[in-house]
mmCIF file of C-alpha atoms in Angstrom:
data_model
loop_
_atom_site.group_PDB
_atom_site.id
_atom_site.type_symbol
_atom_site.label_atom_id
_atom_site.label_comp_id
_atom_site.label_asym_id
_atom_site.label_seq_id
_atom_site.Cartn_x
_atom_site.Cartn_y
_atom_site.Cartn_z
ATOM 1 C CA UNK R 15 14.709 4.011 -7.159
ATOM 2 C CA UNK R 16 11.373 2.781 -8.215
ATOM 3 C CA UNK R 17 10.132 3.641 -11.962
ATOM 4 C CA UNK R 18 9.099 7.126 -12.544
ATOM 5 C CA UNK R 19 8.244 5.513 -15.683
ATOM 6 C CA UNK R 20 5.090 3.705 -14.671
ATOM 7 C CA UNK R 21 3.133 6.786 -15.925
ATOM 8 C CA UNK R 22 4.211 5.059 -19.440
ATOM 9 C CA UNK R 23 2.157 3.447 -21.774
ATOM 10 C CA UNK R 24 -1.177 1.290 -21.073
ATOM 11 C CA UNK R 25 -0.601 -2.522 -19.973
ATOM 12 C CA UNK R 26 3.268 -1.820 -18.905
ATOM 13 C CA UNK R 27 2.675 -1.505 -15.022
ATOM 14 C CA UNK R 28 3.749 -4.879 -13.518
ATOM 15 C CA UNK R 29 3.562 -8.455 -12.561
ATOM 16 C CA UNK R 30 1.121 -8.515 -9.839
ATOM 17 C CA UNK R 31 1.205 -10.962 -6.678
ATOM 18 C CA UNK R 32 0.153 -14.223 -8.006
ATOM 19 C CA UNK R 33 1.821 -13.805 -11.422
ATOM 20 C CA UNK R 34 5.274 -14.696 -10.590
ATOM 21 C CA UNK R 35 6.355 -14.256 -6.968
ATOM 22 C CA UNK R 36 4.400 -13.227 -4.039
ATOM 23 C CA UNK R 37 5.153 -10.104 -2.012
ATOM 24 C CA UNK R 38 2.495 -9.850 0.680
ATOM 25 C CA UNK R 39 2.828 -8.623 4.134
ATOM 26 C CA UNK R 40 -0.248 -8.895 6.399
ATOM 27 C CA UNK R 41 -1.371 -7.353 9.917
ATOM 28 C CA UNK R 42 -2.703 -9.310 12.459
ATOM 29 C CA UNK R 43 -6.089 -9.763 11.116
ATOM 30 C CA UNK R 44 -7.605 -13.196 10.230
ATOM 31 C CA UNK R 45 -8.374 -14.536 7.349
ATOM 32 C CA UNK R 46 -12.124 -13.615 6.553
ATOM 33 C CA UNK R 47 -14.673 -15.594 4.580
ATOM 34 C CA UNK R 48 -16.220 -14.372 1.523
ATOM 35 C CA UNK R 49 -18.001 -11.017 2.018
ATOM 36 C CA UNK R 50 -21.838 -11.355 2.352
ATOM 37 C CA UNK R 51 -24.114 -9.391 0.332
ATOM 38 C CA UNK R 52 -24.895 -5.754 1.566
ATOM 39 C CA UNK R 53 -21.154 -5.111 2.373
ATOM 40 C CA UNK R 54 -19.793 -1.739 0.768
ATOM 41 C CA UNK R 55 -16.062 -0.978 -0.435
ATOM 42 C CA UNK R 56 -14.006 2.144 -1.217
ATOM 43 C CA UNK R 57 -11.840 1.578 -4.051
ATOM 44 C CA UNK R 58 -9.104 4.204 -4.192
ATOM 45 C CA UNK R 59 -7.350 4.743 -7.524
ATOM 46 C CA UNK R 60 -4.129 6.929 -7.688
ATOM 47 C CA UNK R 61 -2.614 7.238 -11.356
ATOM 48 C CA UNK R 62 -2.846 10.065 -13.299
ATOM 49 C CA UNK R 63 -3.706 7.790 -16.728
ATOM 50 C CA UNK R 64 -7.012 6.299 -17.313
ATOM 51 C CA UNK R 65 -5.265 3.982 -19.676
ATOM 52 C CA UNK R 66 -2.607 3.096 -17.284
ATOM 53 C CA UNK R 67 -2.014 -0.455 -16.111
ATOM 54 C CA UNK R 68 -2.721 0.575 -12.743
ATOM 55 C CA UNK R 69 -6.236 2.223 -13.403
ATOM 56 C CA UNK R 70 -6.748 -1.329 -15.414
ATOM 57 C CA UNK R 71 -6.013 -3.284 -12.026
ATOM 58 C CA UNK R 72 -8.302 -1.141 -10.519
ATOM 59 C CA UNK R 73 -11.125 -1.777 -12.448
ATOM 60 C CA UNK R 74 -10.448 -5.512 -12.496
ATOM 61 C CA UNK R 75 -10.754 -5.056 -8.607
ATOM 62 C CA UNK R 76 -13.771 -3.268 -9.003
ATOM 63 C CA UNK R 77 -15.551 -5.997 -10.759
ATOM 64 C CA UNK R 78 -14.256 -8.752 -8.609
ATOM 65 C CA UNK R 79 -15.754 -6.812 -5.606
ATOM 66 C CA UNK R 80 -18.825 -6.408 -7.554
ATOM 67 C CA UNK R 81 -19.145 -10.084 -8.362
ATOM 68 C CA UNK R 82 -18.537 -10.875 -4.493
ATOM 69 C CA UNK R 83 -21.376 -9.051 -3.526
ATOM 70 C CA UNK R 84 -20.130 -5.623 -2.264
ATOM 71 C CA UNK R 85 -21.353 -2.399 -3.852
ATOM 72 C CA UNK R 86 -18.351 -0.375 -4.920
ATOM 73 C CA UNK R 87 -17.407 3.454 -4.387
ATOM 74 C CA UNK R 88 -14.743 4.081 -6.994
ATOM 75 C CA UNK R 89 -12.421 7.148 -5.895
ATOM 76 C CA UNK R 90 -10.136 7.986 -8.465
ATOM 77 C CA UNK R 91 -8.285 10.900 -6.985
ATOM 78 C CA UNK R 92 -6.896 12.057 -10.268
ATOM 79 C CA UNK R 93 -10.358 12.072 -12.114
ATOM 80 C CA UNK R 94 -12.232 13.778 -9.047
ATOM 81 C CA UNK R 95 -9.433 16.625 -8.672
ATOM 82 C CA UNK R 96 -8.548 15.949 -5.290
ATOM 83 C CA UNK R 97 -5.776 18.416 -4.221
ATOM 84 C CA UNK R 98 -3.225 16.580 -1.914
ATOM 85 C CA UNK R 99 -1.964 20.094 -0.473
ATOM 86 C CA UNK R 100 -2.848 20.515 3.385
ATOM 87 C CA UNK R 101 -3.558 23.991 4.227
ATOM 88 C CA UNK R 102 -4.416 25.493 7.812
ATOM 89 C CA UNK R 103 -7.881 24.527 7.447
ATOM 90 C CA UNK R 104 -6.918 20.742 7.241
ATOM 91 C CA UNK R 105 -3.750 20.872 9.343
ATOM 92 C CA UNK R 106 -4.263 18.750 12.452
ATOM 93 C CA UNK R 107 -4.876 20.530 15.760
ATOM 94 C CA UNK R 108 -3.345 18.528 18.391
ATOM 95 C CA UNK R 109 -5.091 20.538 20.976
ATOM 96 C CA UNK R 110 -8.635 19.698 19.505
ATOM 97 C CA UNK R 111 -9.631 16.344 18.345
ATOM 98 C CA UNK R 112 -12.983 18.047 17.213
ATOM 99 C CA UNK R 113 -11.250 20.399 14.977
ATOM 100 C CA UNK R 114 -13.616 21.234 11.987
ATOM 101 C CA UNK R 115 -12.069 20.206 8.908
ATOM 102 C CA UNK R 116 -12.617 21.713 5.552
ATOM 103 C CA UNK R 117 -15.916 20.464 3.356
ATOM 104 C CA UNK R 118 -13.908 18.879 0.709
ATOM 105 C CA UNK R 119 -12.224 16.636 3.556
ATOM 106 C CA UNK R 120 -15.636 15.706 5.478
ATOM 107 C CA UNK R 121 -16.902 14.569 2.148
ATOM 108 C CA UNK R 122 -13.926 12.272 2.003
ATOM 109 C CA UNK R 123 -14.113 11.242 5.456
ATOM 110 C CA UNK R 124 -18.051 10.378 4.917
ATOM 111 C CA UNK R 125 -17.017 8.002 1.935
ATOM 112 C CA UNK R 126 -14.480 6.222 4.422
ATOM 113 C CA UNK R 127 -16.573 5.967 7.055
ATOM 114 C CA UNK R 128 -19.391 4.110 4.719
ATOM 115 C CA UNK R 129 -16.853 1.500 3.741
ATOM 116 C CA UNK R 130 -16.549 -1.964 5.311
ATOM 117 C CA UNK R 131 -13.417 -2.635 2.815
ATOM 118 C CA UNK R 132 -11.001 -0.323 1.787
ATOM 119 C CA UNK R 133 -8.807 -0.987 -1.519
ATOM 120 C CA UNK R 134 -6.261 1.165 -2.738
ATOM 121 C CA UNK R 135 -4.409 0.724 -6.133
ATOM 122 C CA UNK R 136 -1.298 2.645 -6.947
ATOM 123 C CA UNK R 137 2.237 2.860 -8.329
ATOM 124 C CA UNK R 138 5.171 2.715 -6.230
ATOM 125 C CA UNK R 139 7.138 5.830 -6.660
ATOM 126 C CA UNK R 140 10.582 6.396 -5.209
ATOM 127 C CA UNK R 141 9.393 3.745 -2.672
ATOM 128 C CA UNK R 142 6.415 5.221 -1.587
ATOM 129 C CA UNK R 143 3.015 6.428 -2.339
ATOM 130 C CA UNK R 144 2.281 8.931 -5.120
ATOM 131 C CA UNK R 145 1.902 12.411 -3.670
ATOM 132 C CA UNK R 146 -1.699 12.681 -4.836
ATOM 133 C CA UNK R 147 -2.225 9.486 -2.592
ATOM 134 C CA UNK R 148 0.045 10.517 0.313
ATOM 135 C CA UNK R 149 -1.957 13.878 0.300
ATOM 136 C CA UNK R 150 -5.014 12.032 0.721
ATOM 137 C CA UNK R 151 -3.684 10.266 4.009
ATOM 138 C CA UNK R 152 -2.455 13.571 4.948
ATOM 139 C CA UNK R 153 -5.490 15.570 4.809
ATOM 140 C CA UNK R 154 -8.365 12.805 5.113
ATOM 141 C CA UNK R 155 -7.205 10.182 7.599
ATOM 142 C CA UNK R 156 -6.724 13.331 10.109
ATOM 143 C CA UNK R 157 -6.235 13.919 13.674
ATOM 144 C CA UNK R 158 -9.627 12.978 15.707
ATOM 145 C CA UNK R 159 -10.913 11.153 12.651
ATOM 146 C CA UNK R 160 -8.608 8.346 11.898
ATOM 147 C CA UNK R 161 -6.379 8.523 15.189
ATOM 148 C CA UNK R 162 -5.960 10.386 18.298
ATOM 149 C CA UNK R 163 -6.120 9.550 22.141
ATOM 150 C CA UNK R 164 -7.608 6.314 20.951
ATOM 151 C CA UNK R 165 -10.162 7.692 18.806
ATOM 152 C CA UNK R 166 -10.599 6.319 15.481
ATOM 153 C CA UNK R 167 -13.311 5.658 12.677
ATOM 154 C CA UNK R 168 -11.543 3.334 10.771
ATOM 155 C CA UNK R 169 -11.665 0.775 13.509
ATOM 156 C CA UNK R 170 -13.034 -2.674 12.298
ATOM 157 C CA UNK R 171 -12.652 -2.082 8.504
ATOM 158 C CA UNK R 172 -10.691 -3.997 6.505
ATOM 159 C CA UNK R 173 -7.571 -2.922 4.004
ATOM 160 C CA UNK R 174 -5.707 -4.117 1.139
ATOM 161 C CA UNK R 175 -2.920 -1.935 -0.691
ATOM 162 C CA UNK R 176 -2.094 -3.202 -4.189
ATOM 163 C CA UNK R 177 1.303 -1.174 -5.029
ATOM 164 C CA UNK R 178 2.669 -1.682 -8.607
ATOM 165 C CA UNK R 179 6.658 -1.347 -8.544
ATOM 166 C CA UNK R 180 9.120 -2.008 -11.445
ATOM 167 C CA UNK R 181 11.434 -3.980 -9.724
ATOM 168 C CA UNK R 182 11.715 -7.793 -10.106
ATOM 169 C CA UNK R 183 10.780 -9.620 -6.983
ATOM 170 C CA UNK R 184 13.991 -10.838 -6.204
ATOM 171 C CA UNK R 185 15.981 -7.281 -6.380
ATOM 172 C CA UNK R 186 13.244 -5.809 -4.467
ATOM 173 C CA UNK R 187 13.541 -8.574 -1.908
ATOM 174 C CA UNK R 188 16.854 -8.729 -1.479
ATOM 175 C CA UNK R 189 17.137 -4.950 -0.754
ATOM 176 C CA UNK R 190 14.614 -5.135 1.968
ATOM 177 C CA UNK R 191 11.682 -2.707 0.228
ATOM 178 C CA UNK R 192 9.247 -5.032 0.507
ATOM 179 C CA UNK R 193 9.253 -5.301 4.069
ATOM 180 C CA UNK R 194 10.220 -1.702 4.610
ATOM 181 C CA UNK R 195 6.959 -0.663 2.187
ATOM 182 C CA UNK R 196 4.636 -3.317 3.660
ATOM 183 C CA UNK R 197 5.132 -2.180 7.209
ATOM 184 C CA UNK R 198 4.633 1.729 6.616
ATOM 185 C CA UNK R 199 1.577 0.643 4.710
ATOM 186 C CA UNK R 200 0.162 -2.341 6.759
ATOM 187 C CA UNK R 201 1.302 -0.820 10.275
ATOM 188 C CA UNK R 202 2.390 2.683 10.048
ATOM 189 C CA UNK R 203 -1.083 3.697 8.446
ATOM 190 C CA UNK R 204 -3.642 1.057 8.704
ATOM 191 C CA UNK R 205 -2.621 -0.391 11.757
ATOM 192 C CA UNK R 206 -1.985 3.072 13.485
ATOM 193 C CA UNK R 207 -5.173 4.171 12.326
ATOM 194 C CA UNK R 208 -7.084 0.867 14.050
ATOM 195 C CA UNK R 209 -7.282 -1.167 11.144
ATOM 196 C CA UNK R 210 -5.706 -4.159 12.190
ATOM 197 C CA UNK R 211 -6.875 -6.395 9.058
ATOM 198 C CA UNK R 212 -4.713 -4.939 6.320
ATOM 199 C CA UNK R 213 -2.720 -6.525 3.326
ATOM 200 C CA UNK R 214 -0.040 -5.375 1.223
ATOM 201 C CA UNK R 215 0.481 -7.047 -2.169
ATOM 202 C CA UNK R 216 2.938 -5.932 -4.596
ATOM 203 C CA UNK R 217 2.917 -6.128 -8.233
ATOM 204 C CA UNK R 218 6.359 -6.702 -9.574
ATOM 205 C CA UNK R 219 8.702 -6.335 -12.657
ATOM 206 C CA UNK R 220 6.863 -2.989 -14.109
ATOM 207 C CA UNK R 221 6.927 -2.301 -17.672
ATOM 208 C CA UNK R 222 7.778 -6.527 -18.520
ATOM 209 C CA UNK R 223 4.703 -8.190 -17.886
ATOM 210 C CA UNK R 224 1.550 -6.631 -19.550
ATOM 211 C CA UNK R 225 -1.967 -8.129 -19.624
ATOM 212 C CA UNK R 226 -1.094 -11.002 -17.259
ATOM 213 C CA UNK R 227 -0.998 -8.786 -14.560
ATOM 214 C CA UNK R 228 -4.609 -8.182 -14.771
ATOM 215 C CA UNK R 229 -5.112 -11.436 -13.802
ATOM 216 C CA UNK R 230 -3.147 -11.121 -10.730
ATOM 217 C CA UNK R 231 -5.941 -8.776 -9.450
ATOM 218 C CA UNK R 232 -7.919 -11.509 -8.724
ATOM 219 C CA UNK R 233 -5.200 -13.315 -7.097
ATOM 220 C CA UNK R 234 -4.565 -10.495 -4.757
ATOM 221 C CA UNK R 235 -8.377 -10.384 -3.666
ATOM 222 C CA UNK R 236 -8.297 -14.057 -3.183
ATOM 223 C CA UNK R 237 -5.574 -13.957 -0.735
ATOM 224 C CA UNK R 238 -7.526 -10.840 0.640
ATOM 225 C CA UNK R 239 -10.790 -12.513 0.657
ATOM 226 C CA UNK R 240 -12.813 -9.066 1.758
#
Protein backbone atom coordinates (compact mmCIF):
# COMPACT_ATOMS: atom_id res chain seq x y z
CA UNK A 1 0.00 0.00 0.00
CA UNK A 2 1.04 3.61 -0.25
CA UNK A 3 2.01 5.33 2.89
CA UNK A 4 -0.46 6.64 5.42
CA UNK A 5 2.54 8.25 7.09
CA UNK A 6 2.45 11.00 4.48
CA UNK A 7 0.58 12.96 7.11
CA UNK A 8 3.84 12.95 9.07
CA UNK A 9 6.34 15.72 9.75
CA UNK A 10 6.99 18.58 7.37
CA UNK A 11 9.54 18.03 4.63
CA UNK A 12 9.10 14.29 4.72
CA UNK A 13 6.76 13.59 1.83
CA UNK A 14 8.90 12.64 -1.13
CA UNK A 15 11.28 12.85 -4.04
CA UNK A 16 9.45 14.50 -6.90
CA UNK A 17 9.72 13.97 -10.61
CA UNK A 18 13.09 15.38 -11.62
CA UNK A 19 14.71 14.78 -8.22
CA UNK A 20 15.84 11.25 -8.84
CA UNK A 21 13.72 9.31 -11.32
CA UNK A 22 10.85 10.53 -13.44
CA UNK A 23 7.41 8.99 -13.29
CA UNK A 24 5.24 10.98 -15.63
CA UNK A 25 2.42 9.97 -17.92
CA UNK A 26 0.82 12.36 -20.36
CA UNK A 27 -2.43 12.16 -22.29
CA UNK A 28 -2.53 13.16 -25.92
CA UNK A 29 -2.21 16.94 -25.62
CA UNK A 30 0.73 18.78 -27.21
CA UNK A 31 3.44 20.52 -25.26
CA UNK A 32 2.41 24.15 -24.89
CA UNK A 33 4.48 27.30 -24.90
CA UNK A 34 5.03 29.28 -21.71
CA UNK A 35 1.81 30.89 -20.51
CA UNK A 36 0.87 34.31 -21.78
CA UNK A 37 -0.04 37.03 -19.27
CA UNK A 38 -3.69 37.05 -18.32
CA UNK A 39 -4.10 33.29 -18.00
CA UNK A 40 -5.54 31.87 -14.81
CA UNK A 41 -4.76 28.71 -12.80
CA UNK A 42 -6.74 26.81 -10.20
CA UNK A 43 -4.29 25.20 -7.76
CA UNK A 44 -5.92 22.49 -5.63
CA UNK A 45 -4.26 21.27 -2.42
CA UNK A 46 -5.48 18.14 -0.61
CA UNK A 47 -3.57 17.65 2.65
CA UNK A 48 -4.79 18.20 6.23
CA UNK A 49 -1.59 19.92 7.46
CA UNK A 50 -0.34 23.28 6.30
CA UNK A 51 3.24 22.36 7.31
CA UNK A 52 3.36 19.16 5.24
CA UNK A 53 5.68 18.86 2.27
CA UNK A 54 2.60 18.42 0.11
CA UNK A 55 1.52 21.91 1.15
CA UNK A 56 5.00 23.27 0.60
CA UNK A 57 5.13 21.77 -2.88
CA UNK A 58 1.77 23.44 -3.59
CA UNK A 59 3.12 26.78 -2.43
CA UNK A 60 6.18 26.28 -4.62
CA UNK A 61 3.89 25.53 -7.55
CA UNK A 62 1.86 28.66 -6.80
CA UNK A 63 4.97 30.84 -6.84
CA UNK A 64 6.10 29.28 -10.10
CA UNK A 65 2.72 29.75 -11.77
CA UNK A 66 2.69 33.41 -10.75
CA UNK A 67 6.24 33.83 -12.05
CA UNK A 68 5.08 32.34 -15.35
CA UNK A 69 2.45 35.05 -15.69
CA UNK A 70 -0.68 33.32 -14.41
CA UNK A 71 -3.05 34.50 -11.74
CA UNK A 72 -3.66 31.72 -9.19
CA UNK A 73 -6.71 30.67 -7.20
CA UNK A 74 -5.45 28.45 -4.36
CA UNK A 75 -8.12 25.96 -3.32
CA UNK A 76 -7.02 24.35 -0.05
CA UNK A 77 -9.78 21.79 0.44
CA UNK A 78 -9.10 21.22 4.13
CA UNK A 79 -8.61 24.88 5.01
CA UNK A 80 -11.85 25.80 3.24
CA UNK A 81 -13.75 23.01 4.99
CA UNK A 82 -14.93 21.29 1.84
CA UNK A 83 -17.40 18.47 2.56
CA UNK A 84 -16.49 15.47 0.36
CA UNK A 85 -19.75 13.64 0.97
CA UNK A 86 -22.18 13.47 -1.93
CA UNK A 87 -25.73 13.90 -0.67
CA UNK A 88 -28.98 13.82 -2.63
CA UNK A 89 -28.59 17.45 -3.74
CA UNK A 90 -25.37 16.62 -5.58
CA UNK A 91 -26.04 13.06 -6.68
CA UNK A 92 -25.94 12.85 -10.50
CA UNK A 93 -29.31 12.55 -12.21
CA UNK A 94 -28.69 10.59 -15.40
CA UNK A 95 -32.00 11.73 -16.84
CA UNK A 96 -31.38 15.43 -16.17
CA UNK A 97 -28.27 17.11 -17.57
CA UNK A 98 -29.51 20.42 -16.17
CA UNK A 99 -29.97 19.34 -12.57
CA UNK A 100 -29.44 22.24 -10.18
CA UNK A 101 -26.74 21.20 -7.71
CA UNK A 102 -26.01 22.72 -4.31
CA UNK A 103 -24.73 26.28 -3.90
CA UNK A 104 -21.38 24.98 -2.59
CA UNK A 105 -20.88 22.83 -5.68
CA UNK A 106 -21.83 25.65 -8.04
CA UNK A 107 -19.29 27.91 -6.34
CA UNK A 108 -16.58 25.32 -7.02
CA UNK A 109 -17.77 24.85 -10.59
CA UNK A 110 -17.34 28.57 -11.19
CA UNK A 111 -13.76 28.39 -9.92
CA UNK A 112 -13.01 25.53 -12.30
CA UNK A 113 -14.64 27.31 -15.23
CA UNK A 114 -12.55 30.42 -14.57
CA UNK A 115 -9.29 28.47 -14.87
CA UNK A 116 -7.27 27.88 -18.02
CA UNK A 117 -4.97 25.53 -16.08
CA UNK A 118 -5.74 23.17 -13.19
CA UNK A 119 -2.91 21.92 -10.96
CA UNK A 120 -3.68 19.39 -8.21
CA UNK A 121 -1.15 18.54 -5.46
CA UNK A 122 -1.91 15.62 -3.16
CA UNK A 123 -0.44 12.61 -1.31
CA UNK A 124 -1.15 9.21 -2.83
CA UNK A 125 -3.01 7.21 -0.18
CA UNK A 126 -4.01 3.59 -0.81
CA UNK A 127 -2.94 4.04 -4.44
CA UNK A 128 -5.57 6.69 -4.97
CA UNK A 129 -6.87 10.13 -4.13
CA UNK A 130 -7.35 11.22 -0.50
CA UNK A 131 -11.03 11.12 0.47
CA UNK A 132 -11.44 14.90 0.43
CA UNK A 133 -10.05 15.12 -3.10
CA UNK A 134 -12.03 12.14 -4.37
CA UNK A 135 -15.14 13.74 -2.89
CA UNK A 136 -14.33 17.02 -4.62
CA UNK A 137 -14.22 15.20 -7.96
CA UNK A 138 -17.39 13.24 -7.11
CA UNK A 139 -19.41 16.30 -6.11
CA UNK A 140 -18.05 19.04 -8.36
CA UNK A 141 -16.96 17.28 -11.55
CA UNK A 142 -20.56 16.35 -11.97
CA UNK A 143 -22.96 15.14 -14.65
CA UNK A 144 -24.01 17.98 -16.93
CA UNK A 145 -20.96 20.04 -15.94
CA UNK A 146 -17.85 17.93 -16.52
CA UNK A 147 -19.40 15.12 -18.55
CA UNK A 148 -22.66 13.81 -19.95
CA UNK A 149 -23.90 13.51 -23.56
CA UNK A 150 -20.75 15.12 -24.86
CA UNK A 151 -21.20 18.13 -22.62
CA UNK A 152 -18.18 19.35 -20.65
CA UNK A 153 -17.21 22.82 -19.50
CA UNK A 154 -13.67 21.57 -18.94
CA UNK A 155 -12.76 21.06 -22.59
CA UNK A 156 -9.71 23.00 -23.68
CA UNK A 157 -8.25 23.33 -20.19
CA UNK A 158 -4.84 21.93 -19.26
CA UNK A 159 -4.21 19.88 -16.14
CA UNK A 160 -1.28 18.74 -14.02
CA UNK A 161 -1.55 16.17 -11.23
CA UNK A 162 1.39 16.18 -8.77
CA UNK A 163 1.10 13.07 -6.62
CA UNK A 164 3.32 12.36 -3.60
CA UNK A 165 3.94 8.64 -2.94
CA UNK A 166 6.12 6.76 -0.45
CA UNK A 167 7.51 4.12 -2.80
CA UNK A 168 10.89 4.38 -4.44
CA UNK A 169 10.46 4.74 -8.18
CA UNK A 170 11.82 1.29 -9.05
CA UNK A 171 9.43 -0.54 -6.74
CA UNK A 172 6.46 1.58 -7.81
CA UNK A 173 7.12 1.05 -11.51
CA UNK A 174 7.93 -2.65 -11.09
CA UNK A 175 4.50 -3.20 -9.57
CA UNK A 176 2.85 -1.25 -12.38
CA UNK A 177 1.29 1.35 -10.13
CA UNK A 178 2.70 4.26 -12.12
CA UNK A 179 0.69 3.18 -15.17
CA UNK A 180 -2.46 2.38 -13.19
CA UNK A 181 -2.59 5.65 -11.27
CA UNK A 182 -1.52 7.77 -14.23
CA UNK A 183 -4.19 6.23 -16.44
CA UNK A 184 -6.88 6.68 -13.78
CA UNK A 185 -6.05 10.35 -13.31
CA UNK A 186 -5.00 11.32 -16.82
CA UNK A 187 -7.61 9.40 -18.76
CA UNK A 188 -10.24 8.20 -16.29
CA UNK A 189 -10.80 11.66 -14.82
CA UNK A 190 -9.17 14.39 -16.95
CA UNK A 191 -9.63 12.78 -20.35
CA UNK A 192 -13.15 11.56 -19.61
CA UNK A 193 -14.09 15.16 -18.80
CA UNK A 194 -12.65 16.55 -22.02
CA UNK A 195 -9.22 17.63 -20.77
CA UNK A 196 -6.97 16.10 -23.41
CA UNK A 197 -3.80 17.89 -22.30
CA UNK A 198 -3.24 16.35 -18.87
CA UNK A 199 0.00 15.25 -17.18
CA UNK A 200 0.68 13.12 -14.11
CA UNK A 201 3.93 13.52 -12.16
CA UNK A 202 4.81 11.33 -9.20
CA UNK A 203 6.68 12.26 -6.06
CA UNK A 204 8.73 9.19 -5.14
CA UNK A 205 10.55 7.91 -2.07
CA UNK A 206 8.38 9.64 0.48
CA UNK A 207 9.81 10.36 3.93
CA UNK A 208 13.38 10.22 2.64
CA UNK A 209 14.38 13.15 0.48
CA UNK A 210 13.03 16.18 2.31
CA UNK A 211 13.65 19.70 1.07
CA UNK A 212 15.24 18.62 -2.20
CA UNK A 213 11.78 17.58 -3.35
CA UNK A 214 10.65 21.19 -3.35
CA UNK A 215 12.92 21.95 -6.27
CA UNK A 216 11.14 19.28 -8.27
CA UNK A 217 7.95 21.32 -8.32
CA UNK A 218 9.78 23.48 -10.84
CA UNK A 219 10.76 20.37 -12.80
CA UNK A 220 7.17 19.16 -12.99
CA UNK A 221 6.00 22.57 -14.14
CA UNK A 222 8.84 22.79 -16.65
CA UNK A 223 7.68 19.51 -18.19
CA UNK A 224 4.07 20.67 -18.13
CA UNK A 225 4.92 24.18 -19.42
CA UNK A 226 1.50 25.73 -18.63
